[in-house]
Amino acid sequence: MIANQGFHDDVEQRATLDYLQALSKELASSPLVPRNLQGMYIYGSVGCGKTMLMDLFFSNVNVSKKWRTHFHPFMKHVHSRLHIARSQAPKRHLGRFTADSLYDPIKLVATELANQYNLLCFDEFQVTDIADAMILKRFFEVLFENKVIVVATSNRPPEDLYKNGLQRVNFLPFIDILKSNCKTVHLNSKSDYRTIHEGHDFSSNDRYCTDMMAFEKALRTLTNGQTLTEEVLNVSGRKLRVKALGDIALCNFSDLCEKVIFIIIIIVNNNFKPLGASDYMALSKRFKVVFLSDVPVMGYDNMSYLRRFITLIDVLYDNRVRLVIQASTNPRKLFNFYKPSETGPDFHSRQLLDDFQMDSTSAPSLLTNEEEIFAVDRTISRLIEMKSDKYWLTSGNGDYYQN
């Protein structure tokens, strides 16, 4: 199967594929998912083939009610559904809910999802948000009670999820639930297959430019020199404005990833709020090609921008959107971390803490940058892959994963 898809023959990948094929056969053997059937949690280094194997499994498994998604937008979707569920709660039940409450919005939303899908496949399973961490145990308990099978990929083992996170002691029971319901598989391949073709695709330099003239030339080539006009995307009640021509969008890093710090403007016009995953998702659903200019070197000094850029690349990659980028340097030099000051939060630290609405006591765990370093490695790998001929030939627009 791997050879037929043009993939590399890797011993570690084949062993993982054997597990996935066995799971696929068990799922296909009965119209009802057995209660004792385990899903899979596949972890390994960046570019080792986790996502490719899960996608191969997802495309071939004989399950009609299935959904493959990136974990980050999935949690955004869950929080959105929870917000709706809470707003529709009977007034006498409003307030603090527990698992034993008469009205349990987490159970309600998880049950609705379980009725929609028998199989959920999550790419890049990672927990960095305390809001996610605090609901995962209850949410996945309900999914597993309803016999939903979960297959997930991650860069780290279950034991390291939400490492150094706030109130992690309350998160730890989720790890036990996850391990009980998903077989843990370590994909220990030493190769980063996304970077194998780097330097061999003659046109890849046209897709990742460090020169604005080359970027503008690529834009003229793909648009046949035609003029782009402003298009407005409506996202959650606010407007995202981009220059567009057909399925091609032209965006600036500042517009997509930087934070407006003029609070009075934010209050007057919510169009100036920082963009997030829902905005990037709308962009990826509308356009097949995104041109992104003026990407700076990022690191501790502009961590807020870095987080949004990582999310942007994750969403574009997950939706197989073609990307042409103009950056100040090559992908491996685009991220510059240095050790934060140990004398207390500086301006940039305070800005980051403000983003997460935390006080300075949260700084030590928040500013270790461990999660960002994992995410940066993934982003570098994806940027290299996204400029390759193979990515461009196999990519397109859309939600082709969800059945």
Coordinates of C-alpha atoms in Angstrom, one line a residue:
M1 CA 0.0 0.0 0.0
I2 CA 2.8 2.4 0.9
A3 CA 4.7 1.7 -2.4
N4 CA 1.5 2.3 -4.4
Q5 CA 1.1 5.7 -2.8
G6 CA 4.7 6.7 -3.5
F7 CA 5.8 6.7 0.1
H8 CA 9.1 5.6 1.5
D9 CA 9.7 2.1 2.7
D10 CA 10.5 2.6 6.4
V11 CA 10.5 -0.2 8.9
E12 CA 9.1 2.0 11.7
Q13 CA 6.3 3.2 9.4
R14 CA 5.4 -0.3 8.3
A15 CA 5.1 -1.5 11.9
T16 CA 2.8 1.4 12.7
L17 CA 0.8 0.7 9.5
D18 CA 0.4 -2.9 10.6
Y19 CA -1.3 -1.6 13.8
L20 CA -3.6 0.7 11.8
Q21 CA -4.5 -2.0 9.3
A22 CA -5.5 -4.3 12.1
L23 CA -7.6 -1.6 13.6
S24 CA -9.2 -1.0 10.2
K25 CA -10.1 -4.6 9.8
E26 CA -11.7 -4.7 13.3
L27 CA -13.7 -1.6 12.5
A28 CA -14.9 -3.0 9.2
S29 CA -15.8 -6.4 10.7
S30 CA -18.9 -5.1 12.5
P31 CA -21.4 -2.3 11.8
L32 CA -21.2 -1.6 15.5
V33 CA -17.9 -0.6 17.1
P34 CA -17.0 -3.1 19.9
R35 CA -16.9 -1.5 23.3
N36 CA -13.5 -2.9 24.1
L37 CA -11.8 -1.8 20.8
Q38 CA -8.9 0.6 21.4
G39 CA -8.0 3.5 19.2
M40 CA -4.4 4.6 18.6
Y41 CA -2.2 7.4 19.8
I42 CA 0.8 7.7 17.5
Y43 CA 3.7 10.0 18.6
G44 CA 7.1 10.7 17.1
S45 CA 9.4 13.4 15.9
V46 CA 8.6 16.0 13.3
G47 CA 8.2 14.7 9.7
C48 CA 8.5 11.0 10.6
G49 CA 5.2 10.1 8.8
K50 CA 2.6 10.1 11.5
T51 CA 0.1 12.3 9.6
M52 CA 0.7 10.5 6.3
L53 CA -0.1 7.1 7.9
M54 CA -3.1 8.3 9.7
D55 CA -4.4 9.9 6.5
L56 CA -3.8 6.6 4.7
F57 CA -5.8 4.8 7.4
F58 CA -8.6 7.4 7.3
S59 CA -8.9 7.2 3.5
N60 CA -9.2 3.4 3.5
V61 CA -11.1 2.5 6.7
N62 CA -14.6 1.3 6.0
V63 CA -16.4 3.6 8.5
S64 CA -19.0 6.1 7.1
K65 CA -19.4 8.3 10.2
K66 CA -15.8 9.6 10.5
W67 CA -14.0 12.9 10.9
R68 CA -10.4 13.8 10.4
T69 CA -9.3 17.2 11.7
H70 CA -6.4 19.1 13.3
F71 CA -6.8 19.1 17.1
H72 CA -6.6 22.9 17.5
P73 CA -9.6 23.8 15.3
F74 CA -11.4 20.8 16.8
M75 CA -11.1 22.3 20.2
K76 CA -12.2 25.7 18.9
H77 CA -15.3 23.9 17.5
V78 CA -15.9 22.3 20.9
H79 CA -15.7 25.6 22.8
S80 CA -18.1 27.2 20.3
R81 CA -20.6 24.4 20.8
L82 CA -20.2 24.6 24.6
H83 CA -20.9 28.4 24.4
I84 CA -24.1 27.7 22.5
A85 CA -25.1 24.9 24.9
R86 CA -24.5 27.1 28.0
S87 CA -26.4 30.0 26.4
Q88 CA -29.4 27.7 25.9
A89 CA -29.4 26.3 29.4
P90 CA -32.6 26.8 31.5
K91 CA -32.1 29.9 33.7
R92 CA -32.4 27.9 36.9
H93 CA -29.4 25.9 35.9
L94 CA -27.1 28.7 34.9
G95 CA -23.9 29.0 36.9
R96 CA -21.3 26.5 37.7
F97 CA -21.8 23.0 36.3
T98 CA -20.4 19.7 37.4
A99 CA -20.6 16.2 36.0
D100 CA -23.5 15.6 38.4
S101 CA -25.5 18.7 37.5
L102 CA -28.9 18.4 35.9
Y103 CA -27.6 20.3 32.9
D104 CA -24.2 19.3 31.8
P105 CA -23.1 21.1 28.6
I106 CA -19.9 19.1 28.2
K107 CA -21.8 15.9 28.3
L108 CA -24.4 17.3 25.9
V109 CA -21.9 18.5 23.3
A110 CA -19.8 15.3 23.5
T111 CA -22.9 13.1 23.2
E112 CA -24.0 15.1 20.1
L113 CA -20.6 14.6 18.6
A114 CA -20.7 10.9 19.4
N115 CA -24.0 10.6 17.6
Q116 CA -22.4 12.1 14.5
Y117 CA -19.2 10.1 14.4
N118 CA -17.9 6.7 15.2
L119 CA -14.3 7.5 14.4
L120 CA -12.4 10.7 15.1
C121 CA -8.9 11.2 13.8
F122 CA -6.9 14.1 15.3
D123 CA -3.7 15.4 13.8
E124 CA -1.1 17.2 16.0
F125 CA -2.7 16.4 19.3
Q126 CA -1.3 18.8 21.8
V127 CA -2.6 20.7 24.8
T128 CA -1.3 24.2 25.5
D129 CA -4.5 26.0 26.6
I130 CA -5.8 25.7 30.1
A131 CA -9.3 26.1 28.8
D132 CA -8.8 22.9 26.8
A133 CA -7.0 21.1 29.6
M134 CA -9.8 21.5 32.1
I135 CA -12.5 20.0 29.9
L136 CA -10.7 17.2 28.1
K137 CA -11.2 14.5 30.8
R138 CA -15.0 14.9 31.0
F139 CA -15.4 15.4 27.2
F140 CA -13.4 12.3 26.2
E141 CA -15.0 10.2 29.0
V142 CA -18.3 10.8 27.3
L143 CA -16.9 10.1 23.8
F144 CA -15.4 6.8 25.0
E145 CA -18.5 5.8 26.9
N146 CA -20.4 6.2 23.6
K147 CA -17.9 3.9 21.9
V148 CA -16.2 6.6 19.7
I149 CA -12.8 5.4 18.4
V150 CA -10.0 7.9 18.5
V151 CA -6.8 7.9 16.4
A152 CA -4.4 10.7 17.1
T153 CA -0.9 11.9 16.1
S154 CA 1.4 13.9 18.3
N155 CA 5.0 15.0 18.8
R156 CA 5.1 13.8 22.4
P157 CA 4.0 10.8 24.4
P158 CA 0.8 11.0 26.4
E159 CA 2.7 11.5 29.7
D160 CA 4.1 14.7 28.4
L161 CA 0.9 16.4 27.3
Y162 CA 0.3 19.8 28.9
K163 CA 3.8 19.5 30.5
N164 CA 4.4 22.4 32.9
G165 CA 0.9 23.6 32.3
L166 CA -1.1 25.6 34.8
Q167 CA -3.2 23.4 37.2
R168 CA -1.8 20.3 35.5
V169 CA -2.7 18.1 38.4
N170 CA -6.3 18.5 37.3
F171 CA -5.4 17.4 33.8
L172 CA -3.5 14.2 34.7
P173 CA -6.6 11.9 35.0
F174 CA -7.2 12.6 31.3
I175 CA -3.9 11.0 30.4
D176 CA -5.0 7.7 32.1
I177 CA -8.3 7.8 30.2
L178 CA -6.5 8.4 26.9
K179 CA -4.1 5.5 27.5
S180 CA -6.9 3.2 28.5
N181 CA -8.8 3.8 25.3
C182 CA -6.0 4.3 22.8
K183 CA -3.0 2.0 22.1
T184 CA 0.2 4.2 22.4
V185 CA 2.5 3.7 19.4
H186 CA 6.0 5.3 19.2
L187 CA 6.9 6.0 15.5
N188 CA 10.6 6.1 16.0
S189 CA 11.7 7.0 12.5
K190 CA 14.8 9.1 12.4
S191 CA 14.0 10.7 9.0
D192 CA 12.1 13.9 8.3
Y193 CA 10.5 13.0 5.0
R194 CA 9.2 16.5 4.5
T195 CA 12.7 17.8 4.0
I196 CA 14.1 15.0 1.8
H197 CA 13.3 16.8 -1.5
E198 CA 14.6 20.2 -0.3
G199 CA 16.9 21.7 -2.9
H200 CA 15.7 19.3 -5.6
D201 CA 12.6 21.1 -6.7
F202 CA 13.7 23.7 -9.2
S203 CA 10.6 25.8 -8.7
S204 CA 10.5 25.6 -4.9
N205 CA 12.4 28.9 -4.6
D206 CA 9.5 30.6 -6.4
R207 CA 7.3 29.5 -3.5
Y208 CA 9.4 30.6 -0.6
C209 CA 11.1 33.9 -1.4
T210 CA 13.4 36.0 0.6
D211 CA 13.3 38.7 -2.1
M212 CA 10.2 40.8 -2.6
M213 CA 10.9 41.1 -6.4
A214 CA 10.8 37.3 -6.7
F215 CA 7.6 37.2 -4.7
E216 CA 5.9 39.7 -6.9
K217 CA 7.1 37.9 -10.0
A218 CA 5.5 34.7 -8.6
L219 CA 2.3 36.6 -8.0
R220 CA 2.2 38.0 -11.5
T221 CA 2.8 34.5 -12.9
L222 CA -0.1 32.8 -11.1
T223 CA -2.5 35.7 -11.7
N224 CA -1.4 36.3 -15.3
G225 CA -0.7 39.9 -14.3
Q226 CA -4.3 40.6 -13.5
T227 CA -5.3 43.1 -10.8
L228 CA -6.4 41.8 -7.4
T229 CA -9.4 43.4 -5.7
E230 CA -10.5 43.5 -2.1
E231 CA -12.7 40.7 -0.8
V232 CA -14.4 40.5 2.5
L233 CA -14.9 37.3 4.5
N234 CA -17.4 37.3 7.3
V235 CA -16.0 35.4 10.3
S236 CA -17.9 35.2 13.6
G237 CA -19.5 38.6 13.1
R238 CA -16.4 40.4 12.0
K239 CA -14.9 41.1 8.6
L240 CA -11.6 39.8 7.3
R241 CA -10.4 41.8 4.3
V242 CA -7.9 40.4 1.8
K243 CA -6.9 41.1 -1.8
A244 CA -8.0 38.4 -4.1
L245 CA -8.4 37.1 -7.6
G246 CA -10.4 34.0 -8.1
D247 CA -9.0 31.3 -5.7
I248 CA -5.8 33.3 -5.0
A249 CA -5.5 35.5 -1.9
L250 CA -2.7 38.1 -1.2
C251 CA -2.1 38.7 2.5
N252 CA 0.4 40.5 4.7
F253 CA 2.0 39.0 7.9
S254 CA 1.0 42.1 9.8
D255 CA -2.6 41.8 8.9
L256 CA -2.9 38.1 9.8
C257 CA -0.6 37.6 12.8
E258 CA 0.3 40.9 14.5
K259 CA -1.6 42.2 17.5
V260 CA -3.1 45.7 17.5
I261 CA -2.1 47.2 20.9
F262 CA -4.2 50.4 20.6
I263 CA -6.9 49.3 23.0
I264 CA -9.3 52.2 22.2
I265 CA -9.3 51.0 18.5
I266 CA -10.1 47.5 19.6
I267 CA -13.0 48.7 21.7
V268 CA -14.4 50.9 18.9
N269 CA -14.0 48.4 16.1
N270 CA -13.7 44.7 16.7
N271 CA -12.3 44.2 13.2
F272 CA -9.0 45.2 14.8
K273 CA -8.9 42.3 17.2
P274 CA -6.1 39.8 16.6
L275 CA -7.0 37.0 14.2
G276 CA -7.1 33.4 15.2
A277 CA -7.9 29.9 14.0
S278 CA -11.4 30.6 12.9
D279 CA -10.2 33.4 10.7
Y280 CA -7.5 31.2 9.2
M281 CA -10.0 28.4 8.7
A282 CA -12.3 30.8 6.7
L283 CA -9.3 31.8 4.6
S284 CA -8.3 28.2 3.9
K285 CA -11.9 27.2 2.9
R286 CA -12.2 30.1 0.5
F287 CA -8.8 30.1 -1.3
K288 CA -6.7 27.4 -2.9
V289 CA -3.5 29.6 -3.0
V290 CA -2.4 32.1 -0.3
F291 CA 0.4 34.6 -1.0
L292 CA 1.9 35.8 2.4
S293 CA 4.4 38.6 2.5
D294 CA 6.7 40.3 5.0
V295 CA 7.2 37.4 7.4
P296 CA 9.8 38.5 10.0
V297 CA 12.2 36.6 12.2
M298 CA 10.2 35.5 15.2
G299 CA 11.1 34.5 18.7
Y300 CA 10.7 35.5 22.4
D301 CA 10.4 39.2 21.5
N302 CA 7.2 38.6 19.4
M303 CA 5.8 35.4 20.9
S304 CA 2.2 36.5 20.3
Y305 CA 2.9 36.8 16.6
L306 CA 4.8 33.5 16.5
R307 CA 1.9 31.7 18.1
R308 CA -0.5 33.0 15.5
F309 CA 1.9 32.3 12.6
I310 CA 2.2 28.7 13.8
T311 CA -1.6 28.4 13.9
L312 CA -1.9 29.9 10.5
I313 CA 0.6 27.4 9.0
D314 CA -1.1 24.5 10.8
V315 CA -4.5 25.5 9.4
L316 CA -3.3 26.1 5.8
Y317 CA -1.3 22.8 5.9
D318 CA -4.2 20.8 7.3
N319 CA -6.5 22.1 4.6
R320 CA -3.9 21.5 1.9
V321 CA -3.8 25.2 0.8
R322 CA -0.9 26.1 -1.5
L323 CA 1.3 28.8 0.1
V324 CA 3.7 31.3 -1.5
I325 CA 5.6 33.1 1.1
Q326 CA 8.0 36.1 1.3
A327 CA 10.1 36.0 4.4
S328 CA 13.2 37.8 5.8
T329 CA 15.2 34.5 5.8
N330 CA 14.9 30.8 5.1
P331 CA 12.7 28.5 7.2
R332 CA 15.4 27.2 9.5
K333 CA 16.5 30.7 10.5
L334 CA 13.0 32.2 10.8
F335 CA 12.7 31.4 14.5
N336 CA 15.2 32.9 16.9
F337 CA 14.8 31.8 20.6
Y338 CA 16.9 33.1 23.4
K339 CA 16.7 32.6 27.1
P340 CA 14.2 35.0 28.8
S341 CA 15.2 37.3 31.6
E342 CA 15.1 35.7 35.0
T343 CA 14.6 39.0 36.8
G344 CA 10.8 38.9 36.2
P345 CA 8.4 39.5 33.3
D346 CA 9.5 42.3 30.9
F347 CA 7.3 44.2 28.5
H348 CA 7.1 41.2 26.0
S349 CA 6.4 38.8 28.9
R350 CA 3.6 41.0 30.2
Q351 CA 2.2 41.3 26.7
L352 CA 2.1 37.5 26.4
L353 CA 0.6 37.1 29.9
D354 CA -2.0 39.6 28.9
D355 CA -2.9 37.5 25.8
F356 CA -3.7 34.6 28.1
Q357 CA -5.3 36.7 30.8
M358 CA -2.8 35.4 33.4
D359 CA -0.9 37.1 36.3
S360 CA 2.8 37.2 36.7
T361 CA 2.8 34.1 38.9
S362 CA 2.1 32.1 35.7
A363 CA 5.2 33.4 34.0
P364 CA 7.7 30.6 34.8
S365 CA 5.7 27.8 33.2
L366 CA 4.3 30.0 30.4
L367 CA 7.6 31.4 29.2
T368 CA 9.6 28.2 29.2
N369 CA 8.8 28.1 25.4
E370 CA 8.9 24.2 25.4
E371 CA 5.6 23.9 23.6
E372 CA 6.7 26.6 21.1
I373 CA 9.9 24.8 20.4
F374 CA 8.0 21.6 19.5
A375 CA 5.6 23.7 17.4
V376 CA 8.4 25.6 15.7
D377 CA 10.1 22.3 14.6
R378 CA 6.8 21.2 13.1
T379 CA 6.3 24.6 11.4
I380 CA 9.8 24.6 9.8
S381 CA 9.3 21.1 8.5
R382 CA 5.9 22.1 7.1
L383 CA 7.2 25.3 5.4
I384 CA 9.8 23.2 3.6
E385 CA 7.3 20.6 2.5
M386 CA 4.7 23.3 1.4
K387 CA 7.1 24.7 -1.2
S388 CA 7.8 21.3 -2.8
D389 CA 6.4 20.1 -6.1
K390 CA 4.8 17.1 -4.4
Y391 CA 2.8 19.3 -2.0
W392 CA 1.6 21.6 -4.8
L393 CA 0.6 18.7 -7.0
T394 CA -1.3 16.9 -4.3
S395 CA -2.9 19.9 -2.6
G396 CA -6.1 21.8 -3.3
N397 CA -8.8 23.5 -1.4
G398 CA -11.0 22.1 1.2
D399 CA -12.5 19.9 3.7
Y400 CA -12.0 16.6 1.9
Y401 CA -11.3 14.8 5.1
Q402 CA -14.7 15.0 6.6
N403 CA -17.4 12.5 5.5

